[in-house]
PDB file of C-alpha atoms and ligand atoms in Angstrom:
ATOM      1  CA  MET A   1      98.258  90.608  71.280  1.00  0.00           C
ATOM      2  CA  SER A   2      99.241  91.935  74.734  1.00  0.00           C
ATOM      3  CA  ARG A   3      96.579  92.741  77.285  1.00  0.00           C
ATOM      4  CA  LEU A   4      96.730  94.566  80.605  1.00  0.00           C
ATOM      5  CA  ARG A   5      94.967  93.585  83.791  1.00  0.00           C
ATOM      6  CA  VAL A   6      93.625  96.158  86.225  1.00  0.00           C
ATOM      7  CA  ALA A   7      92.572  95.119  89.726  1.00  0.00           C
ATOM      8  CA  ILE A   8      89.901  97.187  91.487  1.00  0.00           C
ATOM      9  CA  GLN A   9      87.934  96.763  94.706  1.00  0.00           C
ATOM     10  CA  LYS A  10      84.996  94.388  94.219  1.00  0.00           C
ATOM     11  CA  SER A  11      82.628  96.021  96.686  1.00  0.00           C
ATOM     12  CA  GLY A  12      83.417  98.841  99.039  1.00  0.00           C
ATOM     13  CA  ARG A  13      84.099 102.550  99.216  1.00  0.00           C
ATOM     14  CA  LEU A  14      86.310 102.648  96.127  1.00  0.00           C
ATOM     15  CA  SER A  15      84.393 100.294  93.798  1.00  0.00           C
ATOM     16  CA  ASP A  16      82.003 102.627  91.982  1.00  0.00           C
ATOM     17  CA  ARG A  17      84.456 105.448  91.453  1.00  0.00           C
ATOM     18  CA  SER A  18      87.205 103.034  90.293  1.00  0.00           C
ATOM     19  CA  LEU A  19      84.956 101.451  87.693  1.00  0.00           C
ATOM     20  CA  GLY A  20      83.603 104.882  86.746  1.00  0.00           C
ATOM     21  CA  VAL A  21      86.997 106.369  85.982  1.00  0.00           C
ATOM     22  CA  LEU A  22      87.963 103.355  83.831  1.00  0.00           C
ATOM     23  CA  LYS A  23      84.700 103.569  81.914  1.00  0.00           C
ATOM     24  CA  ARG A  24      85.289 107.247  81.264  1.00  0.00           C
ATOM     25  CA  CYS A  25      88.642 106.223  79.754  1.00  0.00           C
ATOM     26  CA  GLY A  26      86.570 104.364  77.142  1.00  0.00           C
ATOM     27  CA  LEU A  27      86.940 100.873  78.614  1.00  0.00           C
ATOM     28  CA  ARG A  28      83.989  98.495  78.156  1.00  0.00           C
ATOM     29  CA  PHE A  29      83.735  95.106  79.766  1.00  0.00           C
ATOM     30  CA  ALA A  30      81.847  91.899  79.075  1.00  0.00           C
ATOM     31  CA  HIS A  31      80.818  90.452  82.408  1.00  0.00           C
ATOM     32  CA  SER A  32      78.323  88.636  84.480  1.00  0.00           C
ATOM     33  CA  LYS A  33      77.566  90.266  87.801  1.00  0.00           C
ATOM     34  CA  ASP A  34      79.094  87.685  90.107  1.00  0.00           C
ATOM     35  CA  LYS A  35      82.245  87.035  88.067  1.00  0.00           C
ATOM     36  CA  LEU A  36      85.589  88.324  89.305  1.00  0.00           C
ATOM     37  CA  PHE A  37      87.143  88.640  85.852  1.00  0.00           C
ATOM     38  CA  TRP A  38      85.686  91.108  83.341  1.00  0.00           C
ATOM     39  CA  PHE A  39      86.947  90.849  79.773  1.00  0.00           C
ATOM     40  CA  GLY A  40      87.796  94.166  78.115  1.00  0.00           C
ATOM     41  CA  GLN A  41      86.075  94.882  74.819  1.00  0.00           C
ATOM     42  CA  ASP A  42      87.447  97.357  72.222  1.00  0.00           C
ATOM     43  CA  PHE A  43      90.547  98.110  74.312  1.00  0.00           C
ATOM     44  CA  PRO A  44      92.751  95.223  75.556  1.00  0.00           C
ATOM     45  CA  VAL A  45      92.432  95.911  79.266  1.00  0.00           C
ATOM     46  CA  ASP A  46      90.719  93.355  81.531  1.00  0.00           C
ATOM     47  CA  LEU A  47      89.378  93.855  85.017  1.00  0.00           C
ATOM     48  CA  LEU A  48      89.869  91.840  88.205  1.00  0.00           C
ATOM     49  CA  LEU A  49      87.448  92.492  91.069  1.00  0.00           C
ATOM     50  CA  VAL A  50      89.004  91.663  94.429  1.00  0.00           C
ATOM     51  CA  ARG A  51      89.339  92.693  98.107  1.00  0.00           C
ATOM     52  CA  ASP A  52      91.231  95.969  98.282  1.00  0.00           C
ATOM     53  CA  ASP A  53      93.927  94.466 100.545  1.00  0.00           C
ATOM     54  CA  ASP A  54      94.761  91.944  97.814  1.00  0.00           C
ATOM     55  CA  ILE A  55      95.431  94.575  95.135  1.00  0.00           C
ATOM     56  CA  PRO A  56      98.996  95.585  96.149  1.00  0.00           C
ATOM     57  CA  ARG A  57      99.897  91.928  96.728  1.00  0.00           C
ATOM     58  CA  MET A  58      98.633  90.952  93.285  1.00  0.00           C
ATOM     59  CA  LEU A  59     100.711  93.742  91.735  1.00  0.00           C
ATOM     60  CA  LEU A  60     103.840  92.643  93.633  1.00  0.00           C
ATOM     61  CA  ASP A  61     103.195  89.020  92.604  1.00  0.00           C
ATOM     62  CA  GLY A  62     102.793  89.957  88.928  1.00  0.00           C
ATOM     63  CA  VAL A  63      99.150  88.797  88.715  1.00  0.00           C
ATOM     64  CA  CYS A  64      98.163  92.153  87.192  1.00  0.00           C
ATOM     65  CA  GLU A  65      99.921  95.235  85.826  1.00  0.00           C
ATOM     66  CA  LEU A  66      97.630  97.905  87.271  1.00  0.00           C
ATOM     67  CA  GLY A  67      95.560  98.400  90.386  1.00  0.00           C
ATOM     68  CA  ILE A  68      93.396 101.103  91.925  1.00  0.00           C
ATOM     69  CA  VAL A  69      93.729 101.182  95.692  1.00  0.00           C
ATOM     70  CA  GLY A  70      94.017 103.602  98.602  1.00  0.00           C
ATOM     71  CA  GLU A  71      97.543 104.885  99.181  1.00  0.00           C
ATOM     72  CA  ASN A  72      97.144 103.700 102.775  1.00  0.00           C
ATOM     73  CA  ILE A  73      96.871 100.040 101.690  1.00  0.00           C
ATOM     74  CA  ALA A  74      99.581 100.294  99.035  1.00  0.00           C
ATOM     75  CA  ARG A  75     102.010 101.778 101.563  1.00  0.00           C
ATOM     76  CA  GLU A  76     101.107  99.229 104.239  1.00  0.00           C
ATOM     77  CA  VAL A  77     101.585  96.217 101.974  1.00  0.00           C
ATOM     78  CA  MET A  78     104.850  97.563 100.523  1.00  0.00           C
ATOM     79  CA  LEU A  79     106.224  98.093 104.044  1.00  0.00           C
ATOM     80  CA  GLU A  80     105.045  94.719 105.251  1.00  0.00           C
ATOM     81  CA  ARG A  81     106.107  92.728 102.202  1.00  0.00           C
ATOM     82  CA  ASN A  82     108.841  94.584 100.422  1.00  0.00           C
ATOM     83  CA  GLY A  83     110.760  97.038 102.608  1.00  0.00           C
ATOM     84  CA  GLY A  84     108.485  99.898 101.557  1.00  0.00           C
ATOM     85  CA  THR A  85     109.142  99.606  97.824  1.00  0.00           C
ATOM     86  CA  GLY A  86     107.969  97.663  94.778  1.00  0.00           C
ATOM     87  CA  LEU A  87     104.992  99.703  93.570  1.00  0.00           C
ATOM     88  CA  THR A  88     104.869 102.935  91.607  1.00  0.00           C
ATOM     89  CA  CYS A  89     102.031 105.398  92.069  1.00  0.00           C
ATOM     90  CA  LEU A  90     101.183 106.437  88.490  1.00  0.00           C
ATOM     91  CA  ARG A  91      98.373 108.859  89.242  1.00  0.00           C
ATOM     92  CA  LYS A  92      96.369 109.972  92.263  1.00  0.00           C
ATOM     93  CA  LEU A  93      92.703 109.805  91.328  1.00  0.00           C
ATOM     94  CA  GLY A  94      91.033 112.464  93.473  1.00  0.00           C
ATOM     95  CA  PHE A  95      88.574 110.223  95.351  1.00  0.00           C
ATOM     96  CA  GLY A  96      88.666 108.010  98.445  1.00  0.00           C
ATOM     97  CA  GLN A  97      90.211 110.807 100.486  1.00  0.00           C
ATOM     98  CA  CYS A  98      90.814 109.999 104.120  1.00  0.00           C
ATOM     99  CA  ARG A  99      93.498 110.434 106.737  1.00  0.00           C
ATOM    100  CA  LEU A 100      95.309 107.980 108.988  1.00  0.00           C
ATOM    101  CA  SER A 101      95.129 109.623 112.386  1.00  0.00           C
ATOM    102  CA  LEU A 102      96.410 108.878 115.824  1.00  0.00           C
ATOM    103  CA  ALA A 103      93.552 109.195 118.321  1.00  0.00           C
ATOM    104  CA  VAL A 104      93.440 108.881 122.096  1.00  0.00           C
ATOM    105  CA  PRO A 105      90.592 108.625 124.636  1.00  0.00           C
ATOM    106  CA  GLU A 106      89.056 112.085 125.218  1.00  0.00           C
ATOM    107  CA  ASP A 107      89.919 112.061 128.904  1.00  0.00           C
ATOM    108  CA  LEU A 108      93.544 110.989 128.457  1.00  0.00           C
ATOM    109  CA  GLU A 109      95.870 113.919 129.046  1.00  0.00           C
ATOM    110  CA  ILE A 110      98.257 113.485 126.154  1.00  0.00           C
ATOM    111  CA  GLY A 111      99.397 116.509 124.185  1.00  0.00           C
ATOM    112  CA  SER A 112     102.008 115.135 121.774  1.00  0.00           C
ATOM    113  CA  LEU A 113     102.908 111.964 119.900  1.00  0.00           C
ATOM    114  CA  GLN A 114     106.110 111.683 121.937  1.00  0.00           C
ATOM    115  CA  GLU A 115     104.044 110.906 125.038  1.00  0.00           C
ATOM    116  CA  LEU A 116     102.877 107.700 123.322  1.00  0.00           C
ATOM    117  CA  GLN A 117     106.383 106.208 123.487  1.00  0.00           C
ATOM    118  CA  GLY A 118     106.108 102.482 124.374  1.00  0.00           C
ATOM    119  CA  LYS A 119     102.280 102.561 124.474  1.00  0.00           C
ATOM    120  CA  ARG A 120      99.897 100.101 122.758  1.00  0.00           C
ATOM    121  CA  VAL A 121      98.320 101.421 119.559  1.00  0.00           C
ATOM    122  CA  ALA A 122      95.478  99.464 117.940  1.00  0.00           C
ATOM    123  CA  THR A 123      95.445  99.673 114.133  1.00  0.00           C
ATOM    124  CA  SER A 124      94.711  97.900 110.865  1.00  0.00           C
ATOM    125  CA  TYR A 125      97.889  99.503 109.506  1.00  0.00           C
ATOM    126  CA  PRO A 126     100.664  98.299 111.851  1.00  0.00           C
ATOM    127  CA  ALA A 127     103.598  98.670 109.444  1.00  0.00           C
ATOM    128  CA  LEU A 128     102.558 102.125 108.208  1.00  0.00           C
ATOM    129  CA  THR A 129     101.793 103.332 111.738  1.00  0.00           C
ATOM    130  CA  ARG A 130     105.149 102.106 113.067  1.00  0.00           C
ATOM    131  CA  ALA A 131     106.981 103.674 110.120  1.00  0.00           C
ATOM    132  CA  LEU A 132     105.248 107.061 110.405  1.00  0.00           C
ATOM    133  CA  LEU A 133     105.682 107.232 114.176  1.00  0.00           C
ATOM    134  CA  GLY A 134     109.259 106.023 113.785  1.00  0.00           C
ATOM    135  CA  GLU A 135     109.976 109.028 111.525  1.00  0.00           C
ATOM    136  CA  GLN A 136     109.041 111.192 114.512  1.00  0.00           C
ATOM    137  CA  GLY A 137     111.212 109.186 116.878  1.00  0.00           C
ATOM    138  CA  VAL A 138     108.318 107.400 118.579  1.00  0.00           C
ATOM    139  CA  THR A 139     108.265 103.627 119.076  1.00  0.00           C
ATOM    140  CA  VAL A 140     104.950 101.991 119.957  1.00  0.00           C
ATOM    141  CA  GLN A 141     103.570  98.513 120.374  1.00  0.00           C
ATOM    142  CA  ALA A 142     101.213  98.021 117.428  1.00  0.00           C
ATOM    143  CA  VAL A 143      98.161  95.889 118.228  1.00  0.00           C
ATOM    144  CA  GLU A 144      96.841  94.660 114.871  1.00  0.00           C
ATOM    145  CA  LEU A 145      93.060  94.542 114.452  1.00  0.00           C
ATOM    146  CA  SER A 146      91.300  94.050 111.134  1.00  0.00           C
ATOM    147  CA  GLY A 147      88.232  96.093 112.077  1.00  0.00           C
ATOM    148  CA  SER A 148      86.445  97.990 114.898  1.00  0.00           C
ATOM    149  CA  VAL A 149      89.743  99.517 115.909  1.00  0.00           C
ATOM    150  CA  GLU A 150      87.944 102.408 117.613  1.00  0.00           C
ATOM    151  CA  ILE A 151      86.587 100.225 120.433  1.00  0.00           C
ATOM    152  CA  ALA A 152      90.018  98.941 121.524  1.00  0.00           C
ATOM    153  CA  PRO A 153      90.811 101.705 124.057  1.00  0.00           C
ATOM    154  CA  GLY A 154      87.366 101.281 125.684  1.00  0.00           C
ATOM    155  CA  LEU A 155      88.001  97.546 125.988  1.00  0.00           C
ATOM    156  CA  GLY A 156      91.391  98.161 127.519  1.00  0.00           C
ATOM    157  CA  THR A 157      93.309  96.344 124.757  1.00  0.00           C
ATOM    158  CA  ALA A 158      95.097  99.509 123.595  1.00  0.00           C
ATOM    159  CA  ASP A 159      96.011 102.994 124.867  1.00  0.00           C
ATOM    160  CA  ALA A 160      95.446 104.744 121.535  1.00  0.00           C
ATOM    161  CA  ILE A 161      94.427 103.954 117.971  1.00  0.00           C
ATOM    162  CA  SER A 162      95.751 104.730 114.505  1.00  0.00           C
ATOM    163  CA  ASP A 163      92.824 104.579 112.116  1.00  0.00           C
ATOM    164  CA  LEU A 164      91.338 105.997 108.910  1.00  0.00           C
ATOM    165  CA  VAL A 165      89.171 109.039 109.435  1.00  0.00           C
ATOM    166  CA  SER A 166      87.127 111.033 106.952  1.00  0.00           C
ATOM    167  CA  THR A 167      84.659 113.107 108.974  1.00  0.00           C
ATOM    168  CA  GLY A 168      85.717 112.234 112.514  1.00  0.00           C
ATOM    169  CA  SER A 169      82.200 111.193 113.584  1.00  0.00           C
ATOM    170  CA  THR A 170      83.278 107.616 114.415  1.00  0.00           C
ATOM    171  CA  LEU A 171      85.989 108.976 116.681  1.00  0.00           C
ATOM    172  CA  ARG A 172      83.561 111.292 118.476  1.00  0.00           C
ATOM    173  CA  ALA A 173      80.992 108.526 118.887  1.00  0.00           C
ATOM    174  CA  ASN A 174      83.648 106.460 120.652  1.00  0.00           C
ATOM    175  CA  HIS A 175      84.908 109.326 122.837  1.00  0.00           C
ATOM    176  CA  LEU A 176      88.233 109.537 121.056  1.00  0.00           C
ATOM    177  CA  ARG A 177      90.181 112.687 120.281  1.00  0.00           C
ATOM    178  CA  GLU A 178      92.245 113.087 117.100  1.00  0.00           C
ATOM    179  CA  LEU A 179      95.747 113.832 118.339  1.00  0.00           C
ATOM    180  CA  GLU A 180      97.585 114.043 115.020  1.00  0.00           C
ATOM    181  CA  VAL A 181      97.173 113.252 111.327  1.00  0.00           C
ATOM    182  CA  LEU A 182      99.894 110.753 110.396  1.00  0.00           C
ATOM    183  CA  PHE A 183      99.156 110.355 106.691  1.00  0.00           C
ATOM    184  CA  ARG A 184      96.736 111.710 104.061  1.00  0.00           C
ATOM    185  CA  SER A 185      95.479 109.156 101.591  1.00  0.00           C
ATOM    186  CA  GLN A 186      93.374 108.918  98.441  1.00  0.00           C
ATOM    187  CA  ALA A 187      92.752 106.321  95.768  1.00  0.00           C
ATOM    188  CA  ALA A 188      95.561 106.007  93.230  1.00  0.00           C
ATOM    189  CA  LEU A 189      96.551 103.964  90.205  1.00  0.00           C
ATOM    190  CA  TYR A 190      99.554 101.738  90.931  1.00  0.00           C
ATOM    191  CA  SER A 191     101.789  99.468  88.885  1.00  0.00           C
ATOM    192  CA  PRO A 192     104.733  97.250  89.835  1.00  0.00           C
ATOM    193  CA  SER A 193     107.998  99.230  89.776  1.00  0.00           C
ATOM    194  CA  THR A 194     109.597  96.640  87.460  1.00  0.00           C
ATOM    195  CA  PRO A 195     109.607  97.605  83.746  1.00  0.00           C
ATOM    196  CA  LEU A 196     106.873  96.250  81.468  1.00  0.00           C
ATOM    197  CA  PRO A 197     107.486  94.641  78.057  1.00  0.00           C
ATOM    198  CA  ASP A 198     107.328  97.276  75.272  1.00  0.00           C
ATOM    199  CA  GLU A 199     103.890  96.354  73.964  1.00  0.00           C
ATOM    200  CA  LYS A 200     102.321  96.499  77.411  1.00  0.00           C
ATOM    201  CA  GLN A 201     104.089  99.774  78.179  1.00  0.00           C
ATOM    202  CA  GLN A 202     102.642 101.285  74.994  1.00  0.00           C
ATOM    203  CA  LEU A 203      99.165 100.185  76.010  1.00  0.00           C
ATOM    204  CA  LEU A 204      99.714 101.618  79.478  1.00  0.00           C
ATOM    205  CA  ASP A 205     100.879 104.947  78.011  1.00  0.00           C
ATOM    206  CA  ARG A 206      97.700 105.164  75.918  1.00  0.00           C
ATOM    207  CA  LEU A 207      95.554 104.431  78.945  1.00  0.00           C
ATOM    208  CA  LEU A 208      97.429 107.006  81.048  1.00  0.00           C
ATOM    209  CA  ALA A 209      96.943 109.699  78.376  1.00  0.00           C
ATOM    210  CA  ARG A 210      93.198 109.005  78.398  1.00  0.00           C
ATOM    211  CA  LEU A 211      93.156 108.994  82.193  1.00  0.00           C
ATOM    212  CA  GLU A 212      94.919 112.352  82.314  1.00  0.00           C
ATOM    213  CA  GLY A 213      92.270 113.734  79.956  1.00  0.00           C
ATOM    214  CA  VAL A 214      89.435 112.310  82.044  1.00  0.00           C
ATOM    215  CA  LEU A 215      90.813 113.680  85.310  1.00  0.00           C
ATOM    216  CA  GLN A 216      91.577 117.084  83.839  1.00  0.00           C
ATOM    217  CA  ALA A 217      88.160 117.272  82.202  1.00  0.00           C
ATOM    218  CA  ALA A 218      86.527 116.513  85.548  1.00  0.00           C
ATOM    219  CA  GLU A 219      88.016 119.713  86.968  1.00  0.00           C
ATOM    220  CA  SER A 220      87.706 121.807  83.835  1.00  0.00           C
ATOM    221  CA  LYS A 221      84.887 124.062  82.687  1.00  0.00           C
ATOM    222  CA  TYR A 222      84.189 125.700  79.356  1.00  0.00           C
ATOM    223  CA  VAL A 223      83.380 129.353  80.000  1.00  0.00           C
ATOM    224  CA  MET A 224      81.658 131.655  77.500  1.00  0.00           C
ATOM    225  CA  LEU A 225      80.929 135.340  78.064  1.00  0.00           C
ATOM    226  CA  HIS A 226      80.496 138.731  76.425  1.00  0.00           C
ATOM    227  CA  ALA A 227      82.663 141.685  77.414  1.00  0.00           C
ATOM    228  CA  PRO A 228      83.916 145.097  76.290  1.00  0.00           C
ATOM    229  CA  ARG A 229      87.030 144.661  74.095  1.00  0.00           C
ATOM    230  CA  GLU A 230      89.157 146.747  76.459  1.00  0.00           C
ATOM    231  CA  ALA A 231      88.421 144.327  79.346  1.00  0.00           C
ATOM    232  CA  LEU A 232      90.075 141.356  77.550  1.00  0.00           C
ATOM    233  CA  ASP A 233      93.339 141.405  79.530  1.00  0.00           C
ATOM    234  CA  LYS A 234      91.581 141.743  82.881  1.00  0.00           C
ATOM    235  CA  ILE A 235      89.170 138.928  81.996  1.00  0.00           C
ATOM    236  CA  THR A 236      91.968 136.610  80.866  1.00  0.00           C
ATOM    237  CA  GLU A 237      93.619 137.180  84.211  1.00  0.00           C
ATOM    238  CA  LEU A 238      90.420 136.421  86.107  1.00  0.00           C
ATOM    239  CA  LEU A 239      89.641 133.135  84.302  1.00  0.00           C
ATOM    240  CA  PRO A 240      91.243 130.401  86.460  1.00  0.00           C
ATOM    241  CA  GLY A 241      93.909 128.444  84.574  1.00  0.00           C
ATOM    242  CA  VAL A 242      93.518 130.257  81.220  1.00  0.00           C
ATOM    243  CA  GLU A 243      96.310 131.868  79.171  1.00  0.00           C
ATOM    244  CA  HIS A 244      94.913 132.238  75.650  1.00  0.00           C
ATOM    245  CA  PRO A 245      91.122 132.498  75.349  1.00  0.00           C
ATOM    246  CA  SER A 246      89.366 132.507  71.975  1.00  0.00           C
ATOM    247  CA  VAL A 247      88.057 135.945  71.094  1.00  0.00           C
ATOM    248  CA  MET A 248      85.227 136.536  68.602  1.00  0.00           C
ATOM    249  CA  PRO A 249      83.568 139.746  67.401  1.00  0.00           C
ATOM    250  CA  LEU A 250      79.852 140.158  68.110  1.00  0.00           C
ATOM    251  CA  GLU A 251      77.863 141.213  65.068  1.00  0.00           C
ATOM    252  CA  GLY A 252      76.568 144.787  65.395  1.00  0.00           C
ATOM    253  CA  SER A 253      78.209 145.441  68.762  1.00  0.00           C
ATOM    254  CA  ASP A 254      81.504 146.785  70.058  1.00  0.00           C
ATOM    255  CA  ARG A 255      81.578 144.003  72.609  1.00  0.00           C
ATOM    256  CA  ILE A 256      83.371 140.683  72.042  1.00  0.00           C
ATOM    257  CA  ALA A 257      82.635 137.047  72.893  1.00  0.00           C
ATOM    258  CA  ILE A 258      85.310 135.240  74.911  1.00  0.00           C
ATOM    259  CA  HIS A 259      85.486 131.434  75.139  1.00  0.00           C
ATOM    260  CA  ALA A 260      87.991 129.560  77.282  1.00  0.00           C
ATOM    261  CA  VAL A 261      88.630 126.205  78.952  1.00  0.00           C
ATOM    262  CA  CYS A 262      89.368 126.803  82.625  1.00  0.00           C
ATOM    263  CA  VAL A 263      91.527 123.903  83.847  1.00  0.00           C
ATOM    264  CA  GLU A 264      91.006 124.852  87.472  1.00  0.00           C
ATOM    265  CA  THR A 265      87.782 124.928  89.486  1.00  0.00           C
ATOM    266  CA  VAL A 266      85.527 127.873  88.632  1.00  0.00           C
ATOM    267  CA  PHE A 267      83.885 129.332  91.732  1.00  0.00           C
ATOM    268  CA  TRP A 268      80.997 131.812  92.041  1.00  0.00           C
ATOM    269  CA  GLU A 269      83.576 134.366  93.211  1.00  0.00           C
ATOM    270  CA  HIS A 270      85.302 134.127  89.810  1.00  0.00           C
ATOM    271  CA  LEU A 271      82.022 134.849  88.017  1.00  0.00           C
ATOM    272  CA  GLU A 272      81.252 137.812  90.268  1.00  0.00           C
ATOM    273  CA  ALA A 273      84.708 139.245  89.594  1.00  0.00           C
ATOM    274  CA  LEU A 274      84.172 138.815  85.833  1.00  0.00           C
ATOM    275  CA  LYS A 275      80.841 140.588  86.035  1.00  0.00           C
ATOM    276  CA  ALA A 276      82.459 143.443  87.958  1.00  0.00           C
ATOM    277  CA  VAL A 277      84.860 144.163  85.049  1.00  0.00           C
ATOM    278  CA  GLY A 278      82.012 144.277  82.520  1.00  0.00           C
ATOM    279  CA  ALA A 279      81.351 140.649  81.526  1.00  0.00           C
ATOM    280  CA  SER A 280      77.758 139.614  80.754  1.00  0.00           C
ATOM    281  CA  ALA A 281      75.968 136.481  79.477  1.00  0.00           C
ATOM    282  CA  ILE A 282      78.422 134.302  81.413  1.00  0.00           C
ATOM    283  CA  LEU A 283      77.925 130.574  80.797  1.00  0.00           C
ATOM    284  CA  VAL A 284      79.869 127.773  82.498  1.00  0.00           C
ATOM    285  CA  LEU A 285      79.639 124.344  80.852  1.00  0.00           C
ATOM    286  CA  PRO A 286      81.069 120.960  81.910  1.00  0.00           C
ATOM    287  CA  VAL A 287      83.837 119.449  79.771  1.00  0.00           C
ATOM    288  CA  GLU A 288      83.315 115.788  78.980  1.00  0.00           C
ATOM    289  CA  LYS A 289      86.579 114.708  77.368  1.00  0.00           C
ATOM    290  CA  MET A 290      89.958 116.313  76.784  1.00  0.00           C
ATOM    291  CA  LEU A 291      93.025 115.114  74.897  1.00  0.00           C
ATOM    292  CA  GLY A 292      95.771 117.668  74.990  1.00  0.00           C
TER     293      GLY A 292
HETATM  294  P1  ATP B   1      87.486  95.083 101.276  1.00  0.00           P
HETATM  295  O1  ATP B   1      86.304  94.210 101.506  1.00  0.00           O
HETATM  296  O2  ATP B   1      87.699  95.320  99.811  1.00  0.00           O
HETATM  297  O3  ATP B   1      88.725  94.655 101.991  1.00  0.00           O
HETATM  298  P2  ATP B   1      87.475  97.293 103.166  1.00  0.00           P
HETATM  299  O4  ATP B   1      86.362  97.165 104.140  1.00  0.00           O
HETATM  300  O5  ATP B   1      88.853  96.934 103.562  1.00  0.00           O
HETATM  301  O6  ATP B   1      87.046  96.523 101.839  1.00  0.00           O
HETATM  302  P3  ATP B   1      86.572 100.007 102.550  1.00  0.00           P
HETATM  303  O7  ATP B   1      85.956 100.322 103.861  1.00  0.00           O
HETATM  304  O8  ATP B   1      85.688  99.822 101.362  1.00  0.00           O
HETATM  305  O9  ATP B   1      87.590  98.772 102.639  1.00  0.00           O
HETATM  306  O10 ATP B   1      87.621 101.175 102.260  1.00  0.00           O
HETATM  307  C1  ATP B   1      88.439 101.140 101.131  1.00  0.00           C
HETATM  308  C2  ATP B   1      89.362 102.349 101.153  1.00  0.00           C
HETATM  309  O11 ATP B   1      88.591 103.543 101.139  1.00  0.00           O
HETATM  310  C3  ATP B   1      90.251 102.518 102.361  1.00  0.00           C
HETATM  311  O12 ATP B   1      91.394 101.696 102.316  1.00  0.00           O
HETATM  312  C4  ATP B   1      90.621 103.987 102.250  1.00  0.00           C
HETATM  313  O13 ATP B   1      91.679 104.172 101.316  1.00  0.00           O
HETATM  314  C5  ATP B   1      89.367 104.622 101.668  1.00  0.00           C
HETATM  315  N1  ATP B   1      88.557 105.393 102.645  1.00  0.00           N
HETATM  316  C6  ATP B   1      88.036 106.620 102.429  1.00  0.00           C
HETATM  317  N2  ATP B   1      87.381 107.080 103.497  1.00  0.00           N
HETATM  318  C7  ATP B   1      87.469 106.152 104.435  1.00  0.00           C
HETATM  319  C8  ATP B   1      86.978 106.056 105.790  1.00  0.00           C
HETATM  320  N3  ATP B   1      86.286 107.014 106.378  1.00  0.00           N
HETATM  321  N4  ATP B   1      87.225 104.910 106.457  1.00  0.00           N
HETATM  322  C9  ATP B   1      87.892 103.909 105.874  1.00  0.00           C
HETATM  323  N5  ATP B   1      88.391 103.971 104.616  1.00  0.00           N
HETATM  324  C10 ATP B   1      88.199 105.070 103.892  1.00  0.00           C
HETATM  325 MG1   MG B   2      90.130  95.682 102.905  1.00  0.00          MG
END
């Protein structure tokens, strides 16, 4: 029988969330802690635990059919190895958010990317940086560094950097100023762009349907409340991402019970608005699984 292989980061920022999302899709693995190959039980999907940089390469080389990796790495490897193509992003996963930003020393009087023309830019993402700057008509000299990119301007080995940022504290600590966001990235599920054999494609489709359910459930809430019957239309409008709520009579009362799955985030403001049109006993519950 066919099996699929998914590569995820062995240890790093994406590891826990990558494994977590696969487990929530119902995948179980037999493994010993230090092994790099985890055999899938129940569902024929096995796991490979590797360096994140290796994931796009393994997909391009046909070592595995699926991989979870930051869009930044997938784009870099595709540009470097394959003219910017070769992998398909099947689903963004909503974690590992960061941005690739161009930053310059605080005291350097540069106001636009164009002023960096011909300058040296230190980065771990030379191909992506060149491509993104190229789209804006700027050509730079990329100085490739695998880590500690932020110290390059201080050392005099580069004029600016292009690096991943999430809060910006590393930049500030190194007296760098974020000049422009070049690219926004998050973790995503990738596969090679070449077609899979039928059996593997069917397995992949099943996994993707489960994944969709898991990701939607993560955002969704089950909302229950009581309300006057005449407020039904207003309440339906106020429930985020709801078209047809379930409506039930309340024994011995002229009020009704309304139940609905909100597929968008429910904020306190939504609940306050519901209360203002007469809703009471409002309960918001997490949704664990969804298959639509
Ligand atoms: P590996 O040992 O697997 O090569 P790594 O050190 O290259 O690990 P991590 O630092 O674990 O990688 O980052 C993995 C991914 O997490 C990045 O490629 C990026 O997509 C994402 N990420 C999210 N926030 C940040 C951030 N502030 N800095 C760097 N990467 C981030
Ligand atoms: Mg890496």
